[in-house]
Coordinates of C-alpha atoms and ligand atoms in Angstrom, one line a residue:
X1 CA 176.1 156.6 53.1
X2 CA 178.1 154.8 51.0
X3 CA 176.5 154.3 47.3
X4 CA 176.1 150.9 47.9
X5 CA 173.8 151.3 50.8
X6 CA 172.1 153.5 49.1
X7 CA 172.1 151.6 46.2
X8 CA 170.7 148.5 48.6
X9 CA 168.1 150.6 50.8
X10 CA 166.8 151.9 47.5
X11 CA 166.1 148.6 46.4
X12 CA 164.6 147.7 50.1
X13 CA 162.1 150.4 49.1
X14 CA 161.6 149.5 45.5
X15 CA 160.3 145.7 46.8
X16 CA 159.1 146.4 50.0
X17 CA 156.3 148.6 47.5
X18 CA 156.2 146.4 45.0
X19 CA 154.8 143.9 47.7
X20 CA 152.9 146.6 49.3
X21 CA 150.7 147.0 46.0
X22 CA 151.0 143.5 45.0
X23 CA 149.7 143.1 48.4
X24 CA 147.2 145.7 47.3
X25 CA 145.9 143.6 43.9
X26 CA 145.4 140.6 46.4
X27 CA 143.5 141.8 48.4
X28 CA 141.6 142.8 45.6
X29 CA 141.3 139.6 44.6
X30 CA 140.6 137.6 46.8
X31 CA 138.1 139.9 48.6
X32 CA 136.0 139.5 45.0
X33 CA 136.8 135.4 45.1
X34 CA 135.7 135.3 48.6
X35 CA 132.5 137.9 47.6
X36 CA 131.7 135.5 44.8
X37 CA 132.7 132.3 46.7
X38 CA 129.9 133.0 49.7
X39 CA 126.9 133.7 46.8
X40 CA 126.9 131.3 45.2
X41 CA 127.4 128.9 47.8
X42 CA 124.5 130.2 48.6
X43 CA 122.7 129.7 45.9
X44 CA 123.5 126.4 46.3
X45 CA 121.7 126.1 49.6
X46 CA 119.0 128.0 48.1
X47 CA 118.9 125.5 45.2
X48 CA 119.4 122.9 48.2
X49 CA 116.2 124.2 49.9
X50 CA 114.3 123.6 46.7
X51 CA 114.9 120.4 45.1
X52 CA 114.5 119.2 49.0
X53 CA 110.6 121.3 49.3
X54 CA 109.9 120.2 45.8
X55 CA 110.8 116.4 47.1
X56 CA 108.5 116.2 49.9
X57 CA 105.4 117.7 47.4
X58 CA 105.8 115.6 45.3
X59 CA 105.9 113.0 47.3
X60 CA 102.3 114.1 49.2
X61 CA 101.4 114.7 46.0
X62 CA 102.4 110.5 44.5
X63 CA 101.0 109.6 48.0
X64 CA 97.8 110.5 47.3
X65 CA 97.5 109.4 43.8
X66 CA 98.9 105.9 44.8
X67 CA 96.0 106.6 47.7
X68 CA 92.9 107.7 45.2
X69 CA 93.9 104.3 42.8
X70 CA 93.5 102.1 46.4
X71 CA 89.9 102.6 47.3
X72 CA 88.4 103.0 43.6
X73 CA 86.3 100.8 43.9
X74 CA 85.6 101.6 48.2
X75 CA 81.8 103.1 49.3
X76 CA 83.0 106.7 50.6
X77 CA 82.6 104.5 53.8
X78 CA 85.1 102.4 54.0
X79 CA 86.9 105.4 52.8
X80 CA 88.3 107.1 55.9
X81 CA 89.4 104.1 57.7
X82 CA 92.0 104.5 54.5
X83 CA 93.4 108.6 55.4
X84 CA 93.5 107.4 58.9
X85 CA 96.7 105.8 58.1
X86 CA 98.1 108.0 55.4
X87 CA 96.8 110.8 57.9
X88 CA 98.5 109.8 60.6
X89 CA 102.2 108.9 58.5
X90 CA 102.7 111.9 56.2
X91 CA 103.0 115.5 57.7
X92 CA 102.2 118.6 56.9
X93 CA 98.9 116.6 55.5
X94 CA 96.1 117.7 57.0
X95 CA 93.2 116.1 56.0
X96 CA 92.0 113.7 53.1
X97 CA 88.5 114.0 51.8
X98 CA 86.6 112.5 49.3
X99 CA 83.9 114.6 46.9
X100 CA 81.2 111.7 45.2
X101 CA 80.2 112.4 41.8
X102 CA 77.7 115.1 42.8
X103 CA 79.9 117.6 44.0
X104 CA 79.2 117.0 47.5
X105 CA 82.2 115.7 51.3
X106 CA 81.3 113.0 51.8
X107 CA 83.8 112.5 53.5
X108 CA 87.2 112.6 55.4
X109 CA 89.1 112.8 58.3
X110 CA 89.7 114.2 60.3
X111 CA 86.2 114.7 60.9
X112 CA 86.7 117.7 62.1
X113 CA 88.6 119.5 60.3
X114 CA 86.9 118.2 56.3
X115 CA 83.7 120.9 55.9
X116 CA 81.3 117.4 55.0
X117 CA 78.2 118.1 53.4
X118 CA 80.0 121.4 52.1
X119 CA 78.3 120.9 48.1
X120 CA 80.6 122.8 46.1
X121 CA 78.4 123.7 43.4
X122 CA 76.5 125.8 46.3
X123 CA 79.3 127.8 47.8
X124 CA 80.8 128.2 44.0
X125 CA 84.4 126.2 44.1
X126 CA 84.0 123.4 41.4
X127 CA 86.3 125.0 38.9
X128 CA 89.0 122.4 39.9
X129 CA 86.5 120.1 40.8
X130 CA 84.9 120.4 37.0
X131 CA 88.4 120.9 35.8
X132 CA 89.4 116.6 37.3
X133 CA 86.1 115.3 36.5
X134 CA 87.0 116.1 32.1
X135 CA 90.1 115.9 32.0
X136 CA 90.9 113.0 34.4
X137 CA 93.9 114.7 36.0
X138 CA 95.1 115.5 39.8
X139 CA 94.3 119.0 40.2
X140 CA 97.0 121.7 43.0
X141 CA 95.2 124.4 44.2
X142 CA 97.5 128.2 44.4
X143 CA 97.5 128.6 48.3
X144 CA 95.3 129.8 50.4
X145 CA 95.3 130.6 54.1
X146 CA 94.3 127.4 56.3
X147 CA 90.9 127.7 58.4
X148 CA 92.7 126.8 61.6
X149 CA 95.7 128.1 60.6
X150 CA 98.7 128.2 58.1
X151 CA 99.1 128.5 54.1
X152 CA 98.1 124.9 52.0
X153 CA 97.4 124.4 49.8
X154 CA 94.7 120.9 47.4
X155 CA 95.6 118.0 45.7
X156 CA 92.3 116.6 43.8
X157 CA 93.1 113.3 42.5
X158 CA 89.5 112.1 39.9
X159 CA 88.6 108.5 40.6
X160 CA 86.9 106.3 38.1
X161 CA 85.7 102.1 38.6
X162 CA 84.7 101.0 35.2
X163 CA 84.8 104.2 34.1
X164 CA 82.3 105.8 35.5
X165 CA 83.4 108.7 36.9
X166 CA 83.6 108.6 41.2
X167 CA 84.3 111.4 42.7
X168 CA 87.6 113.4 44.3
X169 CA 89.8 112.9 47.0
X170 CA 91.3 115.6 48.2
X171 CA 93.8 116.6 50.3
X172 CA 95.3 120.1 52.1
X173 CA 98.3 120.5 51.7
X174 CA 99.7 122.5 55.2
X175 CA 102.5 124.4 53.2
X176 CA 103.7 126.9 56.4
X177 CA 104.5 123.9 58.2
X178 CA 106.4 121.7 55.7
X179 CA 108.1 125.2 54.7
X180 CA 109.3 125.1 58.3
X181 CA 110.5 121.5 58.9
X182 CA 112.6 121.5 55.6
X183 CA 113.5 125.3 55.0
X184 CA 114.0 126.5 58.8
X185 CA 117.3 124.9 59.5
X186 CA 119.1 125.1 55.5
X187 CA 120.7 128.2 57.8
X188 CA 123.0 128.1 60.7
X189 CA 120.1 129.8 63.5
X190 CA 121.1 133.7 63.8
X191 CA 123.3 133.4 60.2
X192 CA 120.3 134.1 58.0
X193 CA 116.8 132.9 56.7
X194 CA 115.2 131.0 53.5
X195 CA 111.8 132.1 52.6
X196 CA 109.5 131.2 50.2
X197 CA 106.5 133.6 47.7
X198 CA 104.5 132.2 44.9
X199 CA 103.8 134.3 41.3
X200 CA 102.4 136.7 43.0
X201 CA 104.3 138.2 45.6
X202 CA 102.8 136.0 48.7
X203 CA 104.2 134.7 50.7
X204 CA 104.5 130.8 51.7
X205 CA 106.5 131.1 54.1
X206 CA 109.0 132.5 56.1
X207 CA 112.2 132.1 58.4
X208 CA 112.1 135.4 60.6
X209 CA 109.3 136.6 59.1
X210 CA 106.2 134.5 59.8
X211 CA 103.2 137.0 59.9
X212 CA 104.6 137.5 56.5
X213 CA 102.8 133.9 56.0
X214 CA 99.7 134.9 53.1
X215 CA 101.6 138.8 52.4
X216 CA 102.3 140.3 50.4
X217 CA 107.0 141.8 50.6
X218 CA 106.5 144.3 48.3
X219 CA 104.5 147.1 50.1
X220 CA 105.0 145.7 53.6
X221 CA 109.1 145.4 54.2
X222 CA 109.6 147.4 50.5
X223 CA 108.5 149.9 48.2
X224 CA 108.1 149.2 44.0
X225 CA 111.0 151.3 43.8
X226 CA 113.3 149.4 46.3
X227 CA 116.2 147.0 44.9
X228 CA 114.6 144.2 47.6
X229 CA 112.1 145.0 44.5
X230 CA 114.1 144.2 42.4
X231 CA 115.0 141.3 44.0
X232 CA 111.4 139.9 44.6
X233 CA 110.1 140.9 41.1
X234 CA 113.1 138.4 40.1
X235 CA 112.3 135.7 42.5
X236 CA 107.9 136.3 41.3
X237 CA 110.0 136.2 36.9
X238 CA 110.9 132.6 38.0
X239 CA 114.3 133.4 37.7
X240 CA 117.3 132.6 39.6
X241 CA 120.0 134.0 40.9
X242 CA 121.6 136.0 43.2
X243 CA 120.9 140.2 44.9
X244 CA 121.9 143.0 47.2
X245 CA 119.2 145.5 48.9
X246 CA 119.4 147.5 51.8
X247 CA 117.1 146.1 54.7
X248 CA 115.5 148.9 56.2
X249 CA 113.6 146.5 58.8
X250 CA 117.7 146.3 60.1
X251 CA 119.3 148.8 58.7
X252 CA 121.9 146.7 57.6
X253 CA 123.1 145.1 54.2
X254 CA 121.7 141.8 52.9
X255 CA 122.3 139.2 50.3
X256 CA 119.5 137.0 48.8
X257 CA 119.9 133.2 46.7
X258 CA 117.1 132.8 45.0
X259 CA 115.0 129.8 42.6
X260 CA 112.0 128.2 41.9
X261 CA 109.8 125.7 43.4
X262 CA 108.2 123.6 41.5
X263 CA 105.0 121.8 41.9
X264 CA 103.9 119.8 39.4
X265 CA 100.6 123.0 38.1
X266 CA 103.2 125.7 40.1
X267 CA 105.7 128.0 40.0
X268 CA 107.1 129.5 43.3
X269 CA 110.3 130.6 44.1
X270 CA 112.4 129.6 47.4
X271 CA 115.1 132.4 49.3
X272 CA 118.2 132.5 51.2
X273 CA 118.5 136.0 53.1
X274 CA 121.9 137.0 55.0
X275 CA 123.2 139.6 55.8
X276 CA 126.1 141.0 53.6
X277 CA 128.6 141.9 56.7
X278 CA 128.7 138.4 57.4
X279 CA 130.9 138.4 53.3
X280 CA 132.7 141.2 55.0
X281 CA 133.4 139.6 57.7
X282 CA 135.1 136.8 55.9
X283 CA 136.8 139.5 53.1
X284 CA 138.2 141.5 56.5
X285 CA 140.0 137.6 58.0
X286 CA 141.1 137.5 54.4
X287 CA 142.9 140.4 54.3
X288 CA 144.1 140.5 57.7
X289 CA 145.8 136.7 57.6
X290 CA 147.0 138.5 53.5
X291 CA 148.1 141.7 55.3
X292 CA 150.2 139.3 57.9
X293 CA 151.2 137.3 55.6
X294 CA 152.2 140.7 53.9
X295 CA 154.3 142.2 57.0
X296 CA 156.0 139.3 57.3
X297 CA 157.2 139.9 53.7
X298 CA 158.3 142.8 54.4
X299 CA 160.3 141.9 57.6
X300 CA 162.0 139.1 55.6
X301 CA 163.1 141.8 53.5
X302 CA 164.3 144.9 55.9
X303 CA 165.9 142.4 57.7
X304 CA 167.6 140.8 54.8
X305 CA 168.5 143.7 53.3
X306 CA 170.1 144.6 57.0
X307 CA 171.4 142.5 56.5
X308 CA 173.4 143.2 52.3
X309 CA 174.4 146.5 54.2
X310 CA 175.8 144.7 56.1
X311 CA 177.8 142.4 54.4
X312 CA 178.3 145.2 52.0
X313 CA 180.2 147.9 54.1
X314 CA 182.0 144.7 55.8
X315 CA 183.8 143.5 52.5
X316 CA 184.0 147.1 51.3
X317 CA 186.0 147.9 54.9
X318 CA 188.5 144.8 54.8
X319 CA 189.2 146.0 51.0
X320 CA 189.7 149.0 51.5
X321 CA 192.5 147.5 54.6
X322 CA 193.1 145.7 51.3
X323 CA 194.4 148.3 49.2
X324 CA 195.4 149.7 52.3
X325 CA 197.9 147.5 52.7
X326 CA 198.9 146.7 49.2
X327 CA 199.5 149.9 48.6
X328 CA 201.6 149.8 51.9
X329 CA 203.4 146.7 50.7
X330 CA 203.8 148.4 46.8
X331 CA 205.2 152.2 48.2
X332 CA 207.8 149.7 51.2
X333 CA 208.4 147.4 47.5
X334 CA 208.9 150.6 45.8
X335 CA 210.9 152.5 48.3
X336 CA 213.5 148.9 48.3
X337 CA 213.5 148.8 44.8
X338 CA 214.8 152.4 44.5
X339 CA 217.5 151.7 47.3
X340 CA 218.0 149.0 45.5
X341 CA 218.4 149.7 42.6
X342 CA 221.3 153.3 43.9
X343 CA 222.6 150.6 45.9
X344 CA 224.0 148.7 42.1
X345 CA 224.1 152.0 41.2
X346 CA 227.6 152.9 43.3
X347 CA 228.4 148.9 42.8
X348 CA 228.5 149.4 39.9
X349 CA 230.7 152.4 40.5
X350 CA 232.3 150.6 42.6
X351 CA 233.1 148.2 39.8
X352 CA 233.7 150.0 37.7
X353 CA 236.1 152.4 40.5
X354 CA 237.7 149.0 41.8
X355 CA 238.6 148.3 37.6
X356 CA 241.3 151.3 37.3
X357 CA 242.1 151.9 40.5
X358 CA 243.2 147.7 39.7
X359 CA 244.5 148.0 37.0
X360 CA 245.9 151.8 36.9
X361 CA 247.9 149.9 40.7
X362 CA 248.9 147.0 38.8
X363 CA 250.4 147.9 35.9
X364 CA 252.3 151.2 37.9
X365 CA 255.0 148.4 39.4
X366 CA 254.7 147.0 36.3
X367 CA 256.4 149.3 34.2
X368 CA 258.6 150.1 36.8
X369 CA 259.4 146.5 37.0
X370 CA 260.1 146.8 33.2
X371 CA 261.4 150.1 32.7
X372 CA 264.6 148.6 35.4
X373 CA 264.9 145.5 33.7
X374 CA 265.3 147.8 30.5
X375 CA 267.8 149.5 32.0
X376 CA 269.6 146.3 33.7
X377 CA 270.4 144.9 30.3
X378 CA 272.2 147.1 29.4
X379 CA 274.9 148.4 31.9
X380 CA 278.5 147.6 31.7
X381 CA 279.6 145.6 34.6
X382 CA 282.0 148.7 35.1
X383 CA 281.1 150.9 39.3
X384 CA 279.0 153.7 38.5
X385 CA 277.0 151.2 37.0
X386 CA 276.8 148.4 40.2
X387 CA 275.2 151.6 41.9
X388 CA 272.6 152.4 39.8
X389 CA 272.3 148.4 39.2
X390 CA 271.8 148.4 43.9
X391 CA 269.1 151.0 43.3
X392 CA 267.5 149.5 40.2
X393 CA 267.0 145.9 42.2
X394 CA 265.7 148.3 45.3
X395 CA 263.0 150.0 42.2
X396 CA 262.5 145.7 41.2
X397 CA 261.8 144.7 45.8
X398 CA 259.5 147.6 46.0
X399 CA 257.6 147.3 43.3
X400 CA 257.6 143.2 43.9
X401 CA 256.7 144.1 47.4
X402 CA 254.0 146.8 46.2
X403 CA 252.0 144.9 43.8
X404 CA 252.4 141.5 45.8
X405 CA 251.5 143.7 48.9
X406 CA 247.8 144.4 46.8
X407 CA 246.4 141.7 45.3
X408 CA 247.9 140.3 49.6
X409 CA 244.8 143.2 50.6
X410 CA 242.5 142.1 47.2
X411 CA 242.7 138.0 48.9
X412 CA 241.8 139.1 52.1
X413 CA 239.3 141.3 51.2
X414 CA 237.6 138.4 49.5
X415 CA 238.2 136.8 52.3
X416 CA 236.2 138.6 55.2
X417 CA 233.8 139.9 51.8
X418 CA 232.9 135.4 51.9
X419 CA 233.3 134.8 55.3
X420 CA 236.7 132.9 54.9
X421 CA 238.7 135.2 56.9
X422 CA 240.2 132.8 59.4
X423 CA 241.7 133.6 62.8
X424 CA 244.4 132.0 65.6
X425 CA 243.1 133.1 67.6
X426 CA 245.3 132.5 71.1
X427 CA 245.7 134.8 73.9
X428 CA 248.9 137.5 73.2
X429 CA 249.7 140.6 74.3
X430 CA 248.2 143.8 73.0
X431 CA 250.7 147.1 74.1
X432 CA 253.4 143.6 72.1
X433 CA 251.4 143.8 69.2
X434 CA 251.3 148.3 69.2
X435 CA 255.3 148.0 69.9
X436 CA 256.2 145.4 67.5
X437 CA 254.4 147.6 65.0
X438 CA 255.1 151.2 65.9
X439 CA 258.5 149.6 65.3
X440 CA 258.2 148.2 62.4
X441 CA 256.9 151.7 60.1
X442 CA 259.8 153.6 62.8
X443 CA 262.4 153.8 59.5
X444 CA 259.0 155.4 56.9
X445 CA 258.3 158.1 61.1
X446 CA 261.4 159.2 60.4
X447 CA 261.7 159.5 57.2
X448 CA 259.4 161.9 56.8
X449 CA 259.9 163.5 60.4
X450 CA 257.4 161.8 62.0
X451 CA 257.2 161.4 65.8
X452 CA 254.9 158.1 66.9
X453 CA 254.2 158.1 71.0
X454 CA 252.7 154.8 72.4
X455 CA 250.3 156.3 75.8
X456 CA 250.1 152.9 77.3
X457 CA 248.5 152.0 80.6
X458 CA 251.1 149.1 83.2
X459 CA 253.6 147.2 81.4
X460 CA 251.6 144.5 79.1
X461 CA 248.0 143.8 78.2
X462 CA 246.8 140.5 78.1
X463 CA 243.9 139.9 75.1
X464 CA 242.1 136.6 73.2
X465 CA 243.3 138.1 69.2
X466 CA 245.5 136.9 66.0
X467 CA 248.5 138.6 66.3
X468 CA 249.7 138.9 62.6
X469 CA 246.7 140.4 61.7
X470 CA 246.4 142.7 65.1
X471 CA 249.8 144.1 63.8
X472 CA 248.1 144.4 60.3
X473 CA 246.2 146.9 61.4
X474 CA 247.6 148.9 63.7
X475 CA 250.1 148.2 61.1
X476 CA 248.5 149.9 58.5
X477 CA 246.3 153.1 60.5
X478 CA 249.9 153.9 61.0
X479 CA 250.5 154.1 57.7
X480 CA 248.2 155.7 56.9
X481 CA 247.8 159.0 59.6
X482 CA 251.9 158.6 58.2
X483 CA 250.4 159.0 54.7
X484 CA 247.7 161.7 55.2
X485 CA 250.6 163.8 57.9
X486 CA 253.0 166.5 56.5
X487 CA 254.6 167.3 59.7
X488 CA 252.7 166.7 63.6
X489 CA 253.1 163.4 65.9
X490 CA 251.3 160.5 65.7
X491 CA 250.4 158.9 69.1
X492 CA 248.6 156.1 70.4
X493 CA 247.0 156.1 73.5
X494 CA 245.3 153.0 74.7
X495 CA 242.5 153.0 77.8
X496 CA 240.3 150.5 79.7
X497 CA 236.8 152.3 79.1
X498 CA 234.1 149.8 81.1
X499 CA 236.3 146.9 80.6
X500 CA 237.4 147.1 77.5
X501 CA 240.4 148.2 76.5
X502 CA 240.4 150.4 74.1
X503 CA 242.8 151.9 71.6
X504 CA 243.3 155.2 69.8
X505 CA 246.2 156.1 66.9
X506 CA 245.6 160.2 66.5
X507 CA 247.3 162.6 63.4
X508 CA 247.5 165.3 63.2
X509 CA 247.4 165.5 59.6
X510 CA 244.4 166.0 57.3
X511 CA 242.5 165.2 58.2
X512 CA 238.9 163.8 56.8
X513 CA 235.5 165.6 56.6
X514 CA 232.2 165.0 58.1
X515 CA 230.9 163.7 55.4
X516 CA 233.1 161.2 54.3
X517 CA 234.4 159.7 57.7
X518 CA 231.1 157.1 57.3
X519 CA 232.3 156.5 54.3
X520 CA 235.8 155.2 55.2
X521 CA 235.6 152.5 55.6
X522 CA 234.0 150.9 52.9
X523 CA 236.6 149.0 50.3
X524 CA 237.7 151.0 47.8
X525 CA 236.9 154.5 49.3
X526 CA 238.8 156.8 48.8
X527 CA 238.8 161.0 50.1
X528 CA 238.8 163.2 47.0
X529 CA 242.0 164.9 48.0
X530 CA 245.2 165.6 46.0
X531 CA 246.6 163.8 48.8
X532 CA 245.5 161.0 47.7
X533 CA 245.9 161.0 44.8
X534 CA 249.1 162.4 45.4
X535 CA 250.1 158.9 48.4
X536 CA 249.1 156.9 46.0
X537 CA 247.0 153.7 47.7
X538 CA 244.2 151.4 47.4
X539 CA 240.9 152.7 49.8
X540 CA 241.0 148.9 50.8
X541 CA 242.8 149.0 54.5
X542 CA 240.7 150.7 56.5
X543 CA 238.1 148.1 55.1
X544 CA 240.9 145.5 56.0
X545 CA 241.0 146.1 59.2
X546 CA 237.3 147.3 59.9
X547 CA 237.0 143.1 58.5
X548 CA 240.2 141.5 61.2
X549 CA 238.4 143.9 64.0
X550 CA 235.0 142.5 63.9
X551 CA 236.1 139.5 63.3
X552 CA 238.1 140.3 67.3
X553 CA 234.4 141.0 68.3
X554 CA 235.7 144.7 68.6
X555 CA 234.5 149.0 66.4
X556 CA 236.3 150.5 65.4
X557 CA 235.4 154.6 64.2
X558 CA 236.9 157.7 63.0
X559 CA 237.3 161.4 64.6
X560 CA 237.9 163.9 63.0
X561 CA 238.1 167.8 61.7
X562 CA 240.1 168.3 58.8
X563 CA 243.2 170.5 58.7
X564 CA 243.6 169.4 62.5
X565 CA 243.9 165.5 62.5
X566 CA 241.8 161.8 62.4
X567 CA 241.8 159.5 65.4
X568 CA 241.4 156.4 65.0
X569 CA 239.0 155.0 67.6
X570 CA 239.2 150.4 68.4
X571 CA 237.4 149.1 71.1
X572 CA 238.1 145.3 71.5
Ligands
ADP601 P1 244.6 153.7 51.0 O1 244.9 154.1 52.4 O2 245.0 152.2 50.5 O3 244.1 154.8 50.1 P2 242.6 152.9 53.4 O4 241.3 152.4 53.0 O5 243.6 152.6 53.9 O6 243.2 153.3 51.5 O7 242.4 154.4 54.2 C1 240.6 154.5 52.8 C2 241.0 156.3 52.5 O8 241.6 157.3 54.5 C3 242.8 158.0 52.0 O9 242.9 157.4 50.9 C4 241.9 159.0 52.8 O10 242.0 159.1 51.6 C5 241.9 158.5 54.3 N1 242.6 158.5 55.4 C6 242.5 156.8 56.1 N2 243.2 157.4 57.2 C7 243.5 158.4 57.4 C8 244.4 159.4 57.9 N3 245.0 159.4 59.2 N4 244.0 160.3 58.4 C9 243.7 161.4 56.3 N5 242.1 160.8 55.4 C10 242.4 159.6 55.6

């Protein structure tokens, strides 16, 4: 694996760990927040319930106080007609009655629920009555079990008429019935229940355990040292708060929120109890959503890092290819530079050779001409001098010719190189050209004692070409053959090969080494041999020949064996 890939995967793994850790921490925090909010919400509900029941109790109390004022001047016999509508309109009031100033219940409604004729003093139930009479204030009694079932409290309101104590109007408030009405719906069905206890821990209402009314929880539901007992004792101390406890009967943890209910002299405590699994379910649903979110984030990271790795490797590959290409290009241009350098060096060498050769070739004839002229000037008109003069003029002629040949060669090669060598193309007889060339070289050949044989197929061979230029080629090749042949013969053979005339000019001279065969057609190139130096020359002849043959759309090559002779082959 490449470093880049490894680094990307490491970063991805690190990101995943960070995201997972962050998710875990957030989960915990969110769990705590959800739990807190849940219990706070429960406490709010409990307060609402408490306010509701307080309002109800206060309302009933005020109703009885208003009733007492209403009937202050009524005779006891007429009171029932006032009690009846109040009783009927107000739920939770289970009876209304009147105790006269002697402490005897004289009237009430409904008649069957009021102990008419009961003497409070005789039954020792006169404490609240006495207090009301003495203070002139309304009293409420501690909740007590009612004869007709349930639990209730009495409200007693003293009546004074013109400053004279007339008695006490009392009503029985059925707390359990009212609580059932006001507290039962605080918590939705099946999600928990509400209960209310007195300051000494007796149940006034219990939505889930009706049978508990009037009984104490501690001892029935839990032991003194249980966590529930702690909550209950907080409730009995009129505190507000929330708590957890393990419910033995249902085998589950429950959350309780409790708050005090104040009714005149009494302070009770209302509480809501819900299973802790509710909050757990809520937390778990939040967890599930968070885990899903984290999983999506991780998937995105993985997919993202996968694509990054992919993109990186592609870039890498592209970069490597690019580097490879550039290296190749560099190598190529390096090689090109090297060969250009070699060519330049070769050109430089050629230039030097050219300069030395040209200066030598130009100077030699000039020196001969100068010398001849000097001698000519000193010669008299004697017969001997006249002969010498003829010879000297001959030398001057040959040297002028030699120089003009050199200049012509230079002009030709320059035209060939610049593409300015013009050909006068016309139908010509190749054999004629060859015969003319041989003729012009015959003297030289005879002088050297070398014979020139021509081997031509048929009488004539018509081709299209520049007669003078072709003669120039053959004269040059025959001249070379003569120059580099000491003895033997020169043979010129023409054959049609694959529809093209092939001319072979062979000699029996010194030959050309194999490594020189390709180079002799280069300008100014001469094979470095004693004979070459002896016979002189410019090294331009073969270059011009090749230029002319190429100009005719043909080719020229050399075949040779050192010491046995050379053959120049032209295909037109
Ligand atoms: P030049 O003859 O003026 O030196 P050329 O271009 O005609 O220039 O020939 C180049 C060289 O090729 C000669 O110097 C010689 O070394 C070699 N050469 C040409 N023709 C022959 C031949 N027939 N036999 C041997 N060497 C030859």
